Amino acid sequence: MVRMRHKRAYRYRFYPTLEQAAALARTFGCVRYVYNWALRLRTDAYHGRQERIGYHEASAALKTLKQQPETAWLNAVSSVPLQQALRHLDSAFRNFFARRAKYPTFKKKRGRQAATYATSAFRWDVQMRTLTLAKMDAPLDIHWSRSFSGTPSTVTVSRDPAGRYFVSFLVEEDVEALRVVPAMVGVDVGLKDMAVLSTGEKIANPAHLRRSERKLAHAQRALARKTLGSKNREKARLKVARAYAKIADQRADGLHKLTTRLIRENQVICVESLAVKNLMRNHALAKAISDVGWGELVRQLEYKGDWYRRALVKIDRWYPSTNRCHVCGHILDSLPLNMRQWTCPVCGVWHDRDINAAKNILAVGLTVNACGEAVRPGRAMPNPARPDEAGIPQI
Ligand SMILES: [Zn+2]
């Protein structure tokens, strides 16, 4: 069996003491401040003087900033997460210049807060499995939901808008490639179902997701009725954040189950490489697609395919997978979005819209694969939504 080393992130919930929560709040605040300060510095330099400020220049400027009396409070927290903030910003800029992400934006107090510690700023006790961060006396109270081997190179602590704390360990691990299987599958990412397979199977969105979505809608309506700046509004805002976090978790959970299964059962997986960015401009479609998490599905298939040596073939968008009859190849002029079934006017075969599309995706994917264009498993793309964990799969 082939074994390969991969970077992997393991995420756990933890429960800080009041003291730790206060120390983290300070650190998050300083990290956010430094990130936003450096973003402004780089933006001004670029627009004002057409000058590019890199990580090293920003780092030198940070040193000066910490010596100023009005920003001396930055010295109250560990310097490592502040340096890491500059690195995150640097990779956000690199993603921007490589056209993989939008221009970096300022971090907001309301959003997800995070701080990354490199080895010099945390103590990891392998035997006791305890993690102690710089400037803290006691280890974090981590709830171990799964185990990992290997030594963490960085740890990222975060607090989501729902007020939950997470710690993410980045470790290098050996991953064993899976045994070769003779199966191949085409996957159509539907708007109605989570996915439709060329085998004819439809994978529905989990039912509990619908329930959670109704709860979220309810919480959002309640929030809209509250007066700005009131205590009740803050409570309602937290309720919305919690409902939202739950949906995000359930969705990610469903996607992980699906992608793991697809990777285990198939040697070659064909998907349409929808230009999501373009589709996002169409508003009605945008909601549906972001709901289904198309980008996340492909991202997971990419890195899992990379780990387990499976091939992911992405089909160009111009291929008429939906309105082409997979039996005789006849192409319809148009097929309205609401037509879920159709009958081919040439060969007379009845088609389920999505299953027919999945079969076409498989067929064209195999042609591409045979030509050797995409036999190599795709590389994981950085997730622009979280530049601090760019490209590192979350499991
Ligand atoms: Zn036909």
PDB file of C-alpha atoms in Angstrom, residues 87-254:
ATOM      1  CA  ARG A  87       1.279  35.701   7.374  1.00  0.00           C
ATOM      2  CA  HIS A  88      -2.457  35.116   6.898  1.00  0.00           C
ATOM      3  CA  LEU A  89      -2.807  38.501   5.276  1.00  0.00           C
ATOM      4  CA  ASP A  90       0.162  37.697   3.065  1.00  0.00           C
ATOM      5  CA  SER A  91      -1.423  34.462   1.850  1.00  0.00           C
ATOM      6  CA  ALA A  92      -4.748  36.282   1.360  1.00  0.00           C
ATOM      7  CA  PHE A  93      -2.879  38.702  -0.926  1.00  0.00           C
ATOM      8  CA  ARG A  94      -1.130  35.858  -2.739  1.00  0.00           C
ATOM      9  CA  ASN A  95      -4.507  34.201  -3.350  1.00  0.00           C
ATOM     10  CA  PHE A  96      -5.803  37.515  -4.624  1.00  0.00           C
ATOM     11  CA  PHE A  97      -2.900  38.033  -7.034  1.00  0.00           C
ATOM     12  CA  ALA A  98      -3.268  34.451  -8.282  1.00  0.00           C
ATOM     13  CA  ARG A  99      -6.976  35.193  -8.922  1.00  0.00           C
ATOM     14  CA  ARG A 100      -8.053  32.519  -6.478  1.00  0.00           C
ATOM     15  CA  ALA A 101      -9.764  34.936  -4.112  1.00  0.00           C
ATOM     16  CA  LYS A 102     -11.185  38.416  -3.821  1.00  0.00           C
ATOM     17  CA  TYR A 103      -9.271  41.366  -2.386  1.00  0.00           C
ATOM     18  CA  PRO A 104      -8.753  40.885   1.371  1.00  0.00           C
ATOM     19  CA  THR A 105     -11.332  42.597   3.580  1.00  0.00           C
ATOM     20  CA  PHE A 106     -11.181  44.005   7.082  1.00  0.00           C
ATOM     21  CA  LYS A 107     -11.933  41.624   9.923  1.00  0.00           C
ATOM     22  CA  LYS A 108     -15.013  42.544  11.899  1.00  0.00           C
ATOM     23  CA  LYS A 109     -15.646  42.270  15.601  1.00  0.00           C
ATOM     24  CA  ARG A 110     -18.876  40.369  14.972  1.00  0.00           C
ATOM     25  CA  GLY A 111     -17.410  37.675  12.758  1.00  0.00           C
ATOM     26  CA  ARG A 112     -15.389  34.594  13.539  1.00  0.00           C
ATOM     27  CA  GLN A 113     -12.354  35.444  15.683  1.00  0.00           C
ATOM     28  CA  ALA A 114      -9.160  33.461  15.415  1.00  0.00           C
ATOM     29  CA  ALA A 115      -5.545  33.401  16.538  1.00  0.00           C
ATOM     30  CA  THR A 116      -2.829  31.049  15.328  1.00  0.00           C
ATOM     31  CA  TYR A 117       0.030  29.883  17.526  1.00  0.00           C
ATOM     32  CA  ALA A 118       3.250  28.406  16.116  1.00  0.00           C
ATOM     33  CA  THR A 119       5.290  25.851  18.111  1.00  0.00           C
ATOM     34  CA  SER A 120       7.160  28.519  20.072  1.00  0.00           C
ATOM     35  CA  ALA A 121       3.901  29.805  21.528  1.00  0.00           C
ATOM     36  CA  PHE A 122       2.212  26.651  22.815  1.00  0.00           C
ATOM     37  CA  ARG A 123       3.120  23.611  24.863  1.00  0.00           C
ATOM     38  CA  TRP A 124       1.746  20.277  23.693  1.00  0.00           C
ATOM     39  CA  ASP A 125       2.112  17.420  26.142  1.00  0.00           C
ATOM     40  CA  VAL A 126       1.863  14.217  24.127  1.00  0.00           C
ATOM     41  CA  GLN A 127       1.434  11.884  27.121  1.00  0.00           C
ATOM     42  CA  MET A 128      -1.139  13.954  28.938  1.00  0.00           C
ATOM     43  CA  ARG A 129      -2.644  15.305  25.704  1.00  0.00           C
ATOM     44  CA  THR A 130      -2.789  18.810  27.095  1.00  0.00           C
ATOM     45  CA  LEU A 131      -2.390  22.068  25.235  1.00  0.00           C
ATOM     46  CA  THR A 132      -1.219  25.212  26.994  1.00  0.00           C
ATOM     47  CA  LEU A 133      -1.055  28.496  25.090  1.00  0.00           C
ATOM     48  CA  ALA A 134       1.513  31.253  25.634  1.00  0.00           C
ATOM     49  CA  LYS A 135       0.631  33.670  28.457  1.00  0.00           C
ATOM     50  CA  MET A 136      -1.719  31.094  30.020  1.00  0.00           C
ATOM     51  CA  ASP A 137      -1.073  29.004  33.137  1.00  0.00           C
ATOM     52  CA  ALA A 138      -3.567  26.184  32.696  1.00  0.00           C
ATOM     53  CA  PRO A 139      -4.154  23.902  29.703  1.00  0.00           C
ATOM     54  CA  LEU A 140      -7.335  24.265  27.659  1.00  0.00           C
ATOM     55  CA  ASP A 141     -10.315  22.073  28.504  1.00  0.00           C
ATOM     56  CA  ILE A 142     -10.594  20.304  25.157  1.00  0.00           C
ATOM     57  CA  HIS A 143     -13.339  17.814  24.328  1.00  0.00           C
ATOM     58  CA  TRP A 144     -11.580  15.111  22.361  1.00  0.00           C
ATOM     59  CA  SER A 145     -14.012  13.812  19.776  1.00  0.00           C
ATOM     60  CA  ARG A 146     -11.318  11.897  17.850  1.00  0.00           C
ATOM     61  CA  SER A 147      -7.597  11.278  18.065  1.00  0.00           C
ATOM     62  CA  PHE A 148      -4.655  12.210  15.877  1.00  0.00           C
ATOM     63  CA  SER A 149      -1.067  11.041  15.679  1.00  0.00           C
ATOM     64  CA  GLY A 150       1.868  13.253  14.851  1.00  0.00           C
ATOM     65  CA  THR A 151       3.063  16.518  16.337  1.00  0.00           C
ATOM     66  CA  PRO A 152       1.080  19.705  15.761  1.00  0.00           C
ATOM     67  CA  SER A 153       3.033  22.406  13.922  1.00  0.00           C
ATOM     68  CA  THR A 154       0.497  25.140  14.571  1.00  0.00           C
ATOM     69  CA  VAL A 155      -2.710  25.434  16.560  1.00  0.00           C
ATOM     70  CA  THR A 156      -5.509  27.861  15.765  1.00  0.00           C
ATOM     71  CA  VAL A 157      -8.005  28.869  18.415  1.00  0.00           C
ATOM     72  CA  SER A 158     -11.231  30.488  17.308  1.00  0.00           C
ATOM     73  CA  ARG A 159     -14.579  31.713  18.536  1.00  0.00           C
ATOM     74  CA  ASP A 160     -17.542  31.630  16.181  1.00  0.00           C
ATOM     75  CA  PRO A 161     -20.371  34.207  16.184  1.00  0.00           C
ATOM     76  CA  ALA A 162     -22.439  31.766  18.251  1.00  0.00           C
ATOM     77  CA  GLY A 163     -19.840  32.067  21.020  1.00  0.00           C
ATOM     78  CA  ARG A 164     -18.395  28.556  20.662  1.00  0.00           C
ATOM     79  CA  TYR A 165     -14.662  28.010  21.011  1.00  0.00           C
ATOM     80  CA  PHE A 166     -12.658  25.674  18.778  1.00  0.00           C
ATOM     81  CA  VAL A 167      -9.054  24.633  18.598  1.00  0.00           C
ATOM     82  CA  SER A 168      -7.611  23.300  15.365  1.00  0.00           C
ATOM     83  CA  PHE A 169      -4.365  21.272  15.328  1.00  0.00           C
ATOM     84  CA  LEU A 170      -2.368  21.187  12.123  1.00  0.00           C
ATOM     85  CA  VAL A 171      -0.451  17.903  11.905  1.00  0.00           C
ATOM     86  CA  GLU A 172       1.414  15.964   9.262  1.00  0.00           C
ATOM     87  CA  GLU A 173       0.198  12.417   8.969  1.00  0.00           C
ATOM     88  CA  ASP A 174       0.730   9.368   6.822  1.00  0.00           C
ATOM     89  CA  VAL A 175      -2.380   8.519   4.849  1.00  0.00           C
ATOM     90  CA  GLU A 176      -2.685   5.105   3.267  1.00  0.00           C
ATOM     91  CA  ALA A 177      -3.994   5.077  -0.310  1.00  0.00           C
ATOM     92  CA  LEU A 178      -7.138   3.009  -0.810  1.00  0.00           C
ATOM     93  CA  ARG A 179      -7.202  -0.228  -2.790  1.00  0.00           C
ATOM     94  CA  VAL A 180      -7.981   0.299  -6.475  1.00  0.00           C
ATOM     95  CA  VAL A 181     -11.639  -0.328  -7.303  1.00  0.00           C
ATOM     96  CA  PRO A 182     -13.120  -0.783 -10.783  1.00  0.00           C
ATOM     97  CA  ALA A 183     -16.020   1.651 -10.287  1.00  0.00           C
ATOM     98  CA  MET A 184     -16.518   5.127 -11.736  1.00  0.00           C
ATOM     99  CA  VAL A 185     -19.274   7.606 -11.129  1.00  0.00           C
ATOM    100  CA  GLY A 186     -20.669  10.838 -12.533  1.00  0.00           C
ATOM    101  CA  VAL A 187     -22.045  13.311 -10.012  1.00  0.00           C
ATOM    102  CA  ASP A 188     -24.544  16.022 -10.852  1.00  0.00           C
ATOM    103  CA  VAL A 189     -24.859  18.625  -8.163  1.00  0.00           C
ATOM    104  CA  GLY A 190     -28.549  19.327  -8.226  1.00  0.00           C
ATOM    105  CA  LEU A 191     -30.459  22.238  -6.878  1.00  0.00           C
ATOM    106  CA  LYS A 192     -33.150  20.048  -5.386  1.00  0.00           C
ATOM    107  CA  ASP A 193     -31.025  17.144  -4.150  1.00  0.00           C
ATOM    108  CA  MET A 194     -27.568  17.352  -2.598  1.00  0.00           C
ATOM    109  CA  ALA A 195     -26.274  15.189  -5.452  1.00  0.00           C
ATOM    110  CA  VAL A 196     -27.495  12.847  -8.179  1.00  0.00           C
ATOM    111  CA  LEU A 197     -25.295   9.936  -9.290  1.00  0.00           C
ATOM    112  CA  SER A 198     -24.971   8.327 -12.708  1.00  0.00           C
ATOM    113  CA  THR A 199     -26.040   5.073 -11.024  1.00  0.00           C
ATOM    114  CA  GLY A 200     -29.499   6.612 -10.728  1.00  0.00           C
ATOM    115  CA  GLU A 201     -29.196   7.260  -7.020  1.00  0.00           C
ATOM    116  CA  LYS A 202     -30.370  10.587  -5.611  1.00  0.00           C
ATOM    117  CA  ILE A 203     -28.887  11.821  -2.390  1.00  0.00           C
ATOM    118  CA  ALA A 204     -31.340  14.137  -0.716  1.00  0.00           C
ATOM    119  CA  ASN A 205     -30.424  16.945   1.621  1.00  0.00           C
ATOM    120  CA  PRO A 206     -30.720  15.677   5.187  1.00  0.00           C
ATOM    121  CA  ALA A 207     -34.241  16.162   6.583  1.00  0.00           C
ATOM    122  CA  HIS A 208     -33.052  17.742   9.828  1.00  0.00           C
ATOM    123  CA  LEU A 209     -31.495  20.493   7.718  1.00  0.00           C
ATOM    124  CA  ARG A 210     -34.949  21.656   6.603  1.00  0.00           C
ATOM    125  CA  ARG A 211     -36.074  21.801  10.205  1.00  0.00           C
ATOM    126  CA  SER A 212     -33.034  23.841  11.205  1.00  0.00           C
ATOM    127  CA  GLU A 213     -33.606  26.184   8.290  1.00  0.00           C
ATOM    128  CA  ARG A 214     -37.156  26.872   9.427  1.00  0.00           C
ATOM    129  CA  LYS A 215     -35.800  27.616  12.910  1.00  0.00           C
ATOM    130  CA  LEU A 216     -33.256  30.012  11.432  1.00  0.00           C
ATOM    131  CA  ALA A 217     -35.910  31.846   9.421  1.00  0.00           C
ATOM    132  CA  HIS A 218     -37.974  32.182  12.599  1.00  0.00           C
ATOM    133  CA  ALA A 219     -34.993  33.530  14.586  1.00  0.00           C
ATOM    134  CA  GLN A 220     -34.186  35.995  11.810  1.00  0.00           C
ATOM    135  CA  ARG A 221     -37.728  37.356  11.810  1.00  0.00           C
ATOM    136  CA  ALA A 222     -37.582  37.767  15.594  1.00  0.00           C
ATOM    137  CA  LEU A 223     -34.279  39.625  15.305  1.00  0.00           C
ATOM    138  CA  ALA A 224     -35.703  42.054  12.741  1.00  0.00           C
ATOM    139  CA  ARG A 225     -38.386  43.114  15.234  1.00  0.00           C
ATOM    140  CA  LYS A 226     -35.937  44.034  18.021  1.00  0.00           C
ATOM    141  CA  THR A 227     -34.813  47.610  18.653  1.00  0.00           C
ATOM    142  CA  LEU A 228     -31.287  48.483  17.601  1.00  0.00           C
ATOM    143  CA  GLY A 229     -28.796  48.435  20.465  1.00  0.00           C
ATOM    144  CA  SER A 230     -31.149  46.762  22.948  1.00  0.00           C
ATOM    145  CA  LYS A 231     -30.255  43.802  25.194  1.00  0.00           C
ATOM    146  CA  ASN A 232     -33.025  41.745  23.588  1.00  0.00           C
ATOM    147  CA  ARG A 233     -31.563  42.390  20.190  1.00  0.00           C
ATOM    148  CA  GLU A 234     -28.211  41.032  21.339  1.00  0.00           C
ATOM    149  CA  LYS A 235     -29.963  37.903  22.636  1.00  0.00           C
ATOM    150  CA  ALA A 236     -31.845  37.500  19.356  1.00  0.00           C
ATOM    151  CA  ARG A 237     -28.639  37.985  17.394  1.00  0.00           C
ATOM    152  CA  LEU A 238     -26.998  35.166  19.350  1.00  0.00           C
ATOM    153  CA  LYS A 239     -29.987  32.932  18.615  1.00  0.00           C
ATOM    154  CA  VAL A 240     -29.605  33.566  14.882  1.00  0.00           C
ATOM    155  CA  ALA A 241     -25.876  32.883  15.099  1.00  0.00           C
ATOM    156  CA  ARG A 242     -26.493  29.579  16.922  1.00  0.00           C
ATOM    157  CA  ALA A 243     -29.137  28.458  14.434  1.00  0.00           C
ATOM    158  CA  TYR A 244     -26.808  29.374  11.592  1.00  0.00           C
ATOM    159  CA  ALA A 245     -23.857  27.511  13.142  1.00  0.00           C
ATOM    160  CA  LYS A 246     -26.020  24.413  13.528  1.00  0.00           C
ATOM    161  CA  ILE A 247     -27.012  24.463   9.858  1.00  0.00           C
ATOM    162  CA  ALA A 248     -23.397  24.929   8.771  1.00  0.00           C
ATOM    163  CA  ASP A 249     -22.389  21.924  10.895  1.00  0.00           C
ATOM    164  CA  GLN A 250     -25.187  19.707   9.593  1.00  0.00           C
ATOM    165  CA  ARG A 251     -24.437  20.652   6.019  1.00  0.00           C
ATOM    166  CA  ALA A 252     -20.703  20.000   6.375  1.00  0.00           C
ATOM    167  CA  ASP A 253     -21.475  16.700   8.089  1.00  0.00           C
ATOM    168  CA  GLY A 254     -23.708  15.554   5.230  1.00  0.00           C
TER     169      GLY A 254
END
